[in-house]
Short mmCIF file of C-alpha atoms in Angstrom, two decimals:
data_model
loop_
_atom_site.label_atom_id
_atom_site.label_comp_id
_atom_site.label_asym_id
_atom_site.label_seq_id
_atom_site.Cartn_x
_atom_site.Cartn_y
_atom_site.Cartn_z
CA UNK A 1 42.94 -18.87 -25.03
CA UNK A 2 44.11 -16.27 -22.54
CA UNK A 3 47.77 -16.34 -21.59
CA UNK A 4 48.50 -18.30 -24.77
CA UNK A 5 47.24 -21.63 -23.42
CA UNK A 6 45.65 -24.39 -25.49
CA UNK A 7 42.23 -25.85 -24.71
CA UNK A 8 43.90 -29.16 -23.92
CA UNK A 9 46.03 -27.54 -21.22
CA UNK A 10 45.05 -28.84 -17.78
CA UNK A 11 45.29 -25.30 -16.41
CA UNK A 12 42.22 -24.34 -18.48
CA UNK A 13 40.00 -26.91 -16.75
CA UNK A 14 36.84 -25.48 -15.19
CA UNK A 15 35.87 -27.63 -12.24
CA UNK A 16 32.18 -28.14 -11.66
CA UNK A 17 30.28 -27.88 -8.41
CA UNK A 18 30.83 -31.48 -7.31
CA UNK A 19 34.64 -31.53 -7.74
CA UNK A 20 34.78 -28.26 -5.83
CA UNK A 21 32.96 -30.01 -2.96
CA UNK A 22 35.76 -32.56 -2.54
CA UNK A 23 36.06 -33.71 1.09
CA UNK A 24 32.63 -32.26 1.78
CA UNK A 25 28.90 -32.95 1.56
CA UNK A 26 27.08 -32.23 -1.70
CA UNK A 27 23.30 -31.81 -1.34
CA UNK A 28 20.78 -32.11 -4.17
CA UNK A 29 17.18 -31.02 -3.68
CA UNK A 30 14.41 -32.75 -5.65
CA UNK A 31 16.61 -35.30 -7.41
CA UNK A 32 13.84 -36.50 -9.79
CA UNK A 33 13.71 -33.01 -11.31
CA UNK A 34 17.23 -33.44 -12.69
CA UNK A 35 17.33 -34.38 -16.36
CA UNK A 36 18.15 -38.05 -16.87
CA UNK A 37 21.39 -37.26 -18.69
CA UNK A 38 22.55 -35.31 -15.62
CA UNK A 39 21.57 -38.19 -13.36
CA UNK A 40 23.75 -40.44 -15.52
CA UNK A 41 26.66 -38.14 -14.70
CA UNK A 42 26.22 -39.01 -11.02
CA UNK A 43 26.70 -42.74 -11.63
CA UNK A 44 30.49 -42.58 -11.81
CA UNK A 45 30.69 -40.26 -8.82
CA UNK A 46 28.66 -42.58 -6.61
CA UNK A 47 30.16 -45.86 -7.82
CA UNK A 48 33.78 -45.18 -8.85
CA UNK A 49 34.11 -42.08 -6.66
CA UNK A 50 35.83 -40.07 -9.35
CA UNK A 51 34.85 -37.57 -12.02
CA UNK A 52 35.88 -37.08 -15.62
CA UNK A 53 36.18 -33.59 -17.07
CA UNK A 54 34.72 -33.42 -20.55
CA UNK A 55 37.34 -32.74 -23.20
CA UNK A 56 40.31 -33.66 -21.01
CA UNK A 57 42.10 -36.95 -20.47
CA UNK A 58 41.95 -36.70 -16.73
CA UNK A 59 40.07 -38.39 -13.90
CA UNK A 60 39.89 -36.81 -10.48
CA UNK A 61 39.42 -39.00 -7.39
CA UNK A 62 36.72 -37.59 -5.14
CA UNK A 63 35.83 -37.92 -1.50
CA UNK A 64 32.28 -36.56 -1.54
CA UNK A 65 29.21 -37.48 0.49
CA UNK A 66 26.12 -37.05 -1.69
CA UNK A 67 22.77 -36.35 -0.02
CA UNK A 68 19.64 -36.02 -2.16
CA UNK A 69 15.99 -35.35 -1.37
CA UNK A 70 13.07 -36.67 -3.36
CA UNK A 71 9.34 -37.00 -2.91
CA UNK A 72 7.70 -40.38 -3.53
CA UNK A 73 7.30 -41.13 -7.22
CA UNK A 74 3.53 -41.06 -7.00
CA UNK A 75 3.66 -37.56 -5.49
CA UNK A 76 4.80 -35.76 -8.62
CA UNK A 77 4.81 -36.42 -12.34
CA UNK A 78 7.64 -34.02 -13.07
CA UNK A 79 10.33 -36.66 -13.28
CA UNK A 80 11.78 -39.86 -11.90
CA UNK A 81 15.01 -41.26 -10.53
CA UNK A 82 16.67 -43.55 -13.07
CA UNK A 83 17.02 -47.16 -11.92
CA UNK A 84 20.85 -47.39 -12.12
CA UNK A 85 21.12 -44.36 -9.85
CA UNK A 86 18.71 -45.87 -7.34
CA UNK A 87 20.92 -48.95 -7.25
CA UNK A 88 23.88 -46.83 -6.15
CA UNK A 89 22.09 -45.14 -3.26
CA UNK A 90 23.65 -46.26 0.01
CA UNK A 91 20.66 -45.71 2.30
CA UNK A 92 17.13 -44.45 1.84
CA UNK A 93 15.63 -42.59 4.79
CA UNK A 94 11.89 -42.05 4.69
CA UNK A 95 10.64 -39.05 6.63
CA UNK A 96 7.15 -38.65 8.05
CA UNK A 97 4.84 -35.99 9.41
CA UNK A 98 4.87 -35.30 13.17
CA UNK A 99 3.17 -38.19 14.91
CA UNK A 100 2.02 -36.28 17.99
CA UNK A 101 0.35 -32.95 18.66
CA UNK A 102 3.24 -31.93 20.92
CA UNK A 103 5.77 -32.41 18.11
CA UNK A 104 3.52 -30.52 15.70
CA UNK A 105 3.28 -27.60 18.13
CA UNK A 106 7.04 -27.63 18.70
CA UNK A 107 7.73 -27.32 14.97
CA UNK A 108 4.93 -24.78 14.55
CA UNK A 109 6.40 -22.46 17.18
CA UNK A 110 9.94 -22.89 15.87
CA UNK A 111 9.17 -22.26 12.20
CA UNK A 112 6.50 -19.55 12.43
CA UNK A 113 7.53 -16.00 11.61
CA UNK A 114 7.99 -13.73 14.58
CA UNK A 115 5.74 -10.72 14.07
CA UNK A 116 6.77 -7.22 15.02
CA UNK A 117 4.49 -6.52 17.94
CA UNK A 118 5.93 -3.38 19.48
CA UNK A 119 3.75 -2.33 22.39
CA UNK A 120 1.73 -5.58 22.31
CA UNK A 121 1.88 -8.55 24.66
CA UNK A 122 1.24 -11.77 22.72
CA UNK A 123 -0.06 -14.77 24.65
CA UNK A 124 -1.29 -17.95 22.98
CA UNK A 125 -3.27 -20.29 25.25
CA UNK A 126 -2.20 -23.92 25.08
CA UNK A 127 -5.65 -25.03 23.91
CA UNK A 128 -5.44 -22.69 20.91
CA UNK A 129 -2.09 -24.16 19.90
CA UNK A 130 -3.57 -27.63 20.22
CA UNK A 131 -6.57 -26.70 18.07
CA UNK A 132 -4.37 -25.35 15.26
CA UNK A 133 -2.20 -28.49 15.34
CA UNK A 134 -5.24 -30.77 15.58
CA UNK A 135 -6.71 -29.26 12.39
CA UNK A 136 -3.69 -30.51 10.46
CA UNK A 137 -3.76 -33.94 12.10
CA UNK A 138 -7.43 -34.35 11.23
CA UNK A 139 -6.72 -33.26 7.65
CA UNK A 140 -4.13 -36.05 7.33
CA UNK A 141 -6.81 -38.64 8.06
CA UNK A 142 -9.74 -36.97 6.31
CA UNK A 143 -11.48 -38.79 3.47
CA UNK A 144 -12.26 -35.42 1.89
CA UNK A 145 -8.58 -34.61 1.36
CA UNK A 146 -6.18 -36.38 -0.98
CA UNK A 147 -3.69 -38.22 1.21
CA UNK A 148 -1.60 -38.90 -1.87
CA UNK A 149 -0.71 -35.21 -2.01
CA UNK A 150 -0.36 -35.06 1.76
CA UNK A 151 -0.80 -32.26 4.30
CA UNK A 152 2.54 -30.81 5.34
CA UNK A 153 3.59 -29.01 8.51
CA UNK A 154 3.57 -25.82 6.43
CA UNK A 155 -0.21 -25.87 6.80
CA UNK A 156 0.12 -25.75 10.59
CA UNK A 157 2.72 -22.98 10.47
CA UNK A 158 0.67 -20.84 8.06
CA UNK A 159 -2.51 -21.36 10.10
CA UNK A 160 -0.74 -20.38 13.32
CA UNK A 161 0.59 -17.20 11.71
CA UNK A 162 -2.86 -16.29 10.37
CA UNK A 163 -4.52 -16.79 13.74
CA UNK A 164 -1.91 -14.60 15.43
CA UNK A 165 -2.16 -11.91 12.75
CA UNK A 166 -5.95 -11.79 13.06
CA UNK A 167 -5.69 -11.44 16.83
CA UNK A 168 -3.06 -8.71 16.43
CA UNK A 169 -5.28 -6.86 13.96
CA UNK A 170 -8.12 -6.86 16.49
CA UNK A 171 -5.87 -5.59 19.28
CA UNK A 172 -4.60 -2.74 17.10
CA UNK A 173 -8.09 -1.73 15.99
CA UNK A 174 -9.48 -1.84 19.53
CA UNK A 175 -6.34 -0.27 21.02
CA UNK A 176 -5.77 -3.22 23.34
CA UNK A 177 -2.34 -4.17 24.59
CA UNK A 178 -2.92 -7.91 25.04
CA UNK A 179 -3.02 -10.13 21.94
CA UNK A 180 -4.70 -13.47 22.63
CA UNK A 181 -6.17 -15.59 19.79
CA UNK A 182 -9.78 -16.70 20.15
CA UNK A 183 -11.89 -19.43 18.58
CA UNK A 184 -13.49 -16.76 16.38
CA UNK A 185 -10.02 -16.07 14.92
CA UNK A 186 -9.95 -19.59 13.47
CA UNK A 187 -11.96 -18.32 10.51
CA UNK A 188 -8.66 -16.82 9.33
CA UNK A 189 -7.14 -20.25 8.70
CA UNK A 190 -9.61 -21.05 5.93
CA UNK A 191 -7.57 -18.95 3.51
CA UNK A 192 -4.23 -20.40 4.60
CA UNK A 193 -5.46 -24.01 4.51
CA UNK A 194 -7.44 -23.97 1.28
CA UNK A 195 -4.44 -23.37 -0.95
CA UNK A 196 -2.39 -26.15 0.64
CA UNK A 197 -4.77 -29.10 0.43
CA UNK A 198 -6.12 -31.06 -2.50
CA UNK A 199 -9.69 -32.29 -2.22
CA UNK A 200 -10.52 -35.90 -2.98
CA UNK A 201 -14.29 -35.68 -3.06
CA UNK A 202 -17.07 -36.57 -5.46
CA UNK A 203 -19.23 -33.68 -6.56
CA UNK A 204 -18.94 -29.95 -6.03
CA UNK A 205 -17.60 -29.72 -2.48
CA UNK A 206 -15.99 -26.41 -1.57
CA UNK A 207 -12.70 -26.24 0.31
CA UNK A 208 -14.19 -23.76 2.77
CA UNK A 209 -16.77 -26.31 3.88
CA UNK A 210 -14.12 -29.00 4.35
CA UNK A 211 -11.86 -26.68 6.37
CA UNK A 212 -14.74 -25.58 8.62
CA UNK A 213 -15.50 -29.23 9.27
CA UNK A 214 -11.87 -29.76 10.29
CA UNK A 215 -11.96 -26.72 12.60
CA UNK A 216 -15.10 -27.97 14.34
CA UNK A 217 -13.60 -31.42 14.71
CA UNK A 218 -10.41 -29.97 16.19
CA UNK A 219 -12.28 -27.80 18.70
CA UNK A 220 -14.43 -30.72 19.78
CA UNK A 221 -11.41 -33.00 20.15
CA UNK A 222 -9.40 -30.52 22.24
CA UNK A 223 -12.46 -29.60 24.33
CA UNK A 224 -12.95 -33.29 25.13
CA UNK A 225 -9.39 -33.49 26.44
CA UNK A 226 -10.09 -30.81 29.04
CA UNK A 227 -13.75 -31.16 29.96
CA UNK A 228 -16.83 -33.33 30.11
CA UNK A 229 -20.05 -31.57 29.02
CA UNK A 230 -21.72 -32.58 32.28
CA UNK A 231 -19.31 -30.28 34.14
CA UNK A 232 -21.31 -27.33 32.82
CA UNK A 233 -24.80 -28.28 33.99
CA UNK A 234 -25.05 -25.06 36.01
CA UNK A 235 -24.04 -22.99 32.98
CA UNK A 236 -26.48 -24.79 30.67
CA UNK A 237 -29.24 -24.29 33.25
CA UNK A 238 -28.60 -20.55 33.07
CA UNK A 239 -29.07 -20.61 29.30
CA UNK A 240 -32.31 -22.55 29.75
CA UNK A 241 -33.56 -19.67 31.89
CA UNK A 242 -33.06 -17.27 29.00
CA UNK A 243 -29.39 -16.37 29.24
CA UNK A 244 -27.57 -15.64 25.99
CA UNK A 245 -23.97 -14.60 25.32
CA UNK A 246 -22.68 -12.74 22.29
CA UNK A 247 -19.13 -13.09 20.96
CA UNK A 248 -17.20 -11.95 17.90
CA UNK A 249 -13.68 -11.55 16.59
CA UNK A 250 -13.98 -7.75 16.78
CA UNK A 251 -15.49 -7.50 20.26
CA UNK A 252 -13.39 -5.81 22.98
CA UNK A 253 -12.14 -8.15 25.66
CA UNK A 254 -13.81 -6.17 28.44
CA UNK A 255 -17.23 -6.99 26.97
CA UNK A 256 -16.52 -10.65 27.69
CA UNK A 257 -15.59 -9.79 31.26
CA UNK A 258 -18.81 -7.80 31.67
CA UNK A 259 -20.91 -10.66 30.29
CA UNK A 260 -19.09 -13.12 32.53
CA UNK A 261 -20.54 -11.41 35.60
CA UNK A 262 -24.01 -12.71 34.67
CA UNK A 263 -22.84 -16.19 33.64
CA UNK A 264 -22.46 -18.77 36.38
CA UNK A 265 -20.54 -22.03 36.23
CA UNK A 266 -17.50 -20.81 34.32
CA UNK A 267 -15.05 -19.91 37.08
CA UNK A 268 -13.64 -23.40 37.65
CA UNK A 269 -13.31 -24.03 33.91
CA UNK A 270 -11.47 -20.75 33.38
CA UNK A 271 -9.10 -21.58 36.23
CA UNK A 272 -8.51 -25.04 34.75
CA UNK A 273 -7.40 -23.45 31.48
CA UNK A 274 -5.29 -20.84 33.30
CA UNK A 275 -7.57 -18.25 31.80
CA UNK A 276 -7.19 -15.68 34.55
CA UNK A 277 -4.80 -12.79 34.28
CA UNK A 278 -6.13 -10.34 31.72
CA UNK A 279 -9.41 -9.69 29.88
CA UNK A 280 -8.05 -10.96 26.55
CA UNK A 281 -7.23 -14.38 28.01
CA UNK A 282 -10.66 -14.58 29.64
CA UNK A 283 -12.30 -13.74 26.30
CA UNK A 284 -10.39 -16.53 24.55
CA UNK A 285 -11.29 -19.05 27.26
CA UNK A 286 -14.98 -18.12 27.25
CA UNK A 287 -15.23 -18.55 23.47
CA UNK A 288 -13.54 -21.96 23.64
CA UNK A 289 -15.91 -23.24 26.33
CA UNK A 290 -19.06 -21.93 24.63
CA UNK A 291 -18.06 -23.33 21.24
CA UNK A 292 -17.19 -26.67 22.83
CA UNK A 293 -20.62 -26.86 24.43
CA UNK A 294 -22.26 -25.95 21.13
CA UNK A 295 -20.42 -28.72 19.28
CA UNK A 296 -21.46 -31.14 22.03
CA UNK A 297 -25.09 -30.13 21.41
CA UNK A 298 -25.54 -28.39 24.74
CA UNK A 299 -26.01 -24.90 23.29
CA UNK A 300 -27.40 -23.44 20.09
CA UNK A 301 -25.59 -20.81 18.07
CA UNK A 302 -26.76 -18.01 15.78
CA UNK A 303 -24.29 -16.17 13.56
CA UNK A 304 -25.47 -12.78 12.33
CA UNK A 305 -23.43 -9.90 10.92
CA UNK A 306 -20.05 -11.06 12.15
CA UNK A 307 -21.39 -11.70 15.64
CA UNK A 308 -22.21 -15.05 17.22
CA UNK A 309 -24.89 -15.52 19.87
CA UNK A 310 -25.04 -18.60 22.06
CA UNK A 311 -28.41 -19.59 23.48
CA UNK A 312 -30.33 -22.63 24.58
#
């Protein structure tokens, strides 16, 4: 050995990670993934609170707080926690998904990546945040999706980022300063949701179809929290007289404002959603109301060439 020391010399001991964490907190992620022989090495640490160094006649007393994370055993087949180690766990804390839409939105806003939007003003209407969060909540209770695998908050965060990026792309292409997500931007979450859910259906059911069903359910649910379809009798009457409105995720916001001049019965609804202020916010609000009426069977919808036309 270097410096003329023998292997049995205590000065040649190499302390592992846990002894080096003495008087601290040692965290282990995905405990079941540890090989069983390594889990056995934790038994003495958690029960006797000391550690033996292999090859040396020495035992070191430890003051270490061990925290480990693990998914339920039926969630993964990669490994398991050995029974003697389970017996030495002081407390087991079971986490859960956010129980309310407000909590989901809070986490979504906190964890989402902040995009570089130099020269752009980003505004996300509250109803759009609620729709994105509601999609995840509906997925957690959907019979089409495996609840054994679960639907994590990462789905909400990824969907929120995709909706914002699609709205930003439109603003850059159309040279608009305001970035406001619309209902038509929700098509972008199909890609971010499909890879994070596991279907539990019989037959050949595509993920895209399941996600679209979730989006429609979320829009209808959020729309019902703000409005009753009967509030738009004047608007529906206008469509019965031949009115039609065209929307699309690549349409300039001013086109919505121009169409709004010939549509009656929307002013109060726009004010209720705080949709005044700029053309982009008005465009988002108009799409939400029209899609809500369509899902409540008050309007028909035709989708052709990336455009959507609402009619009676």
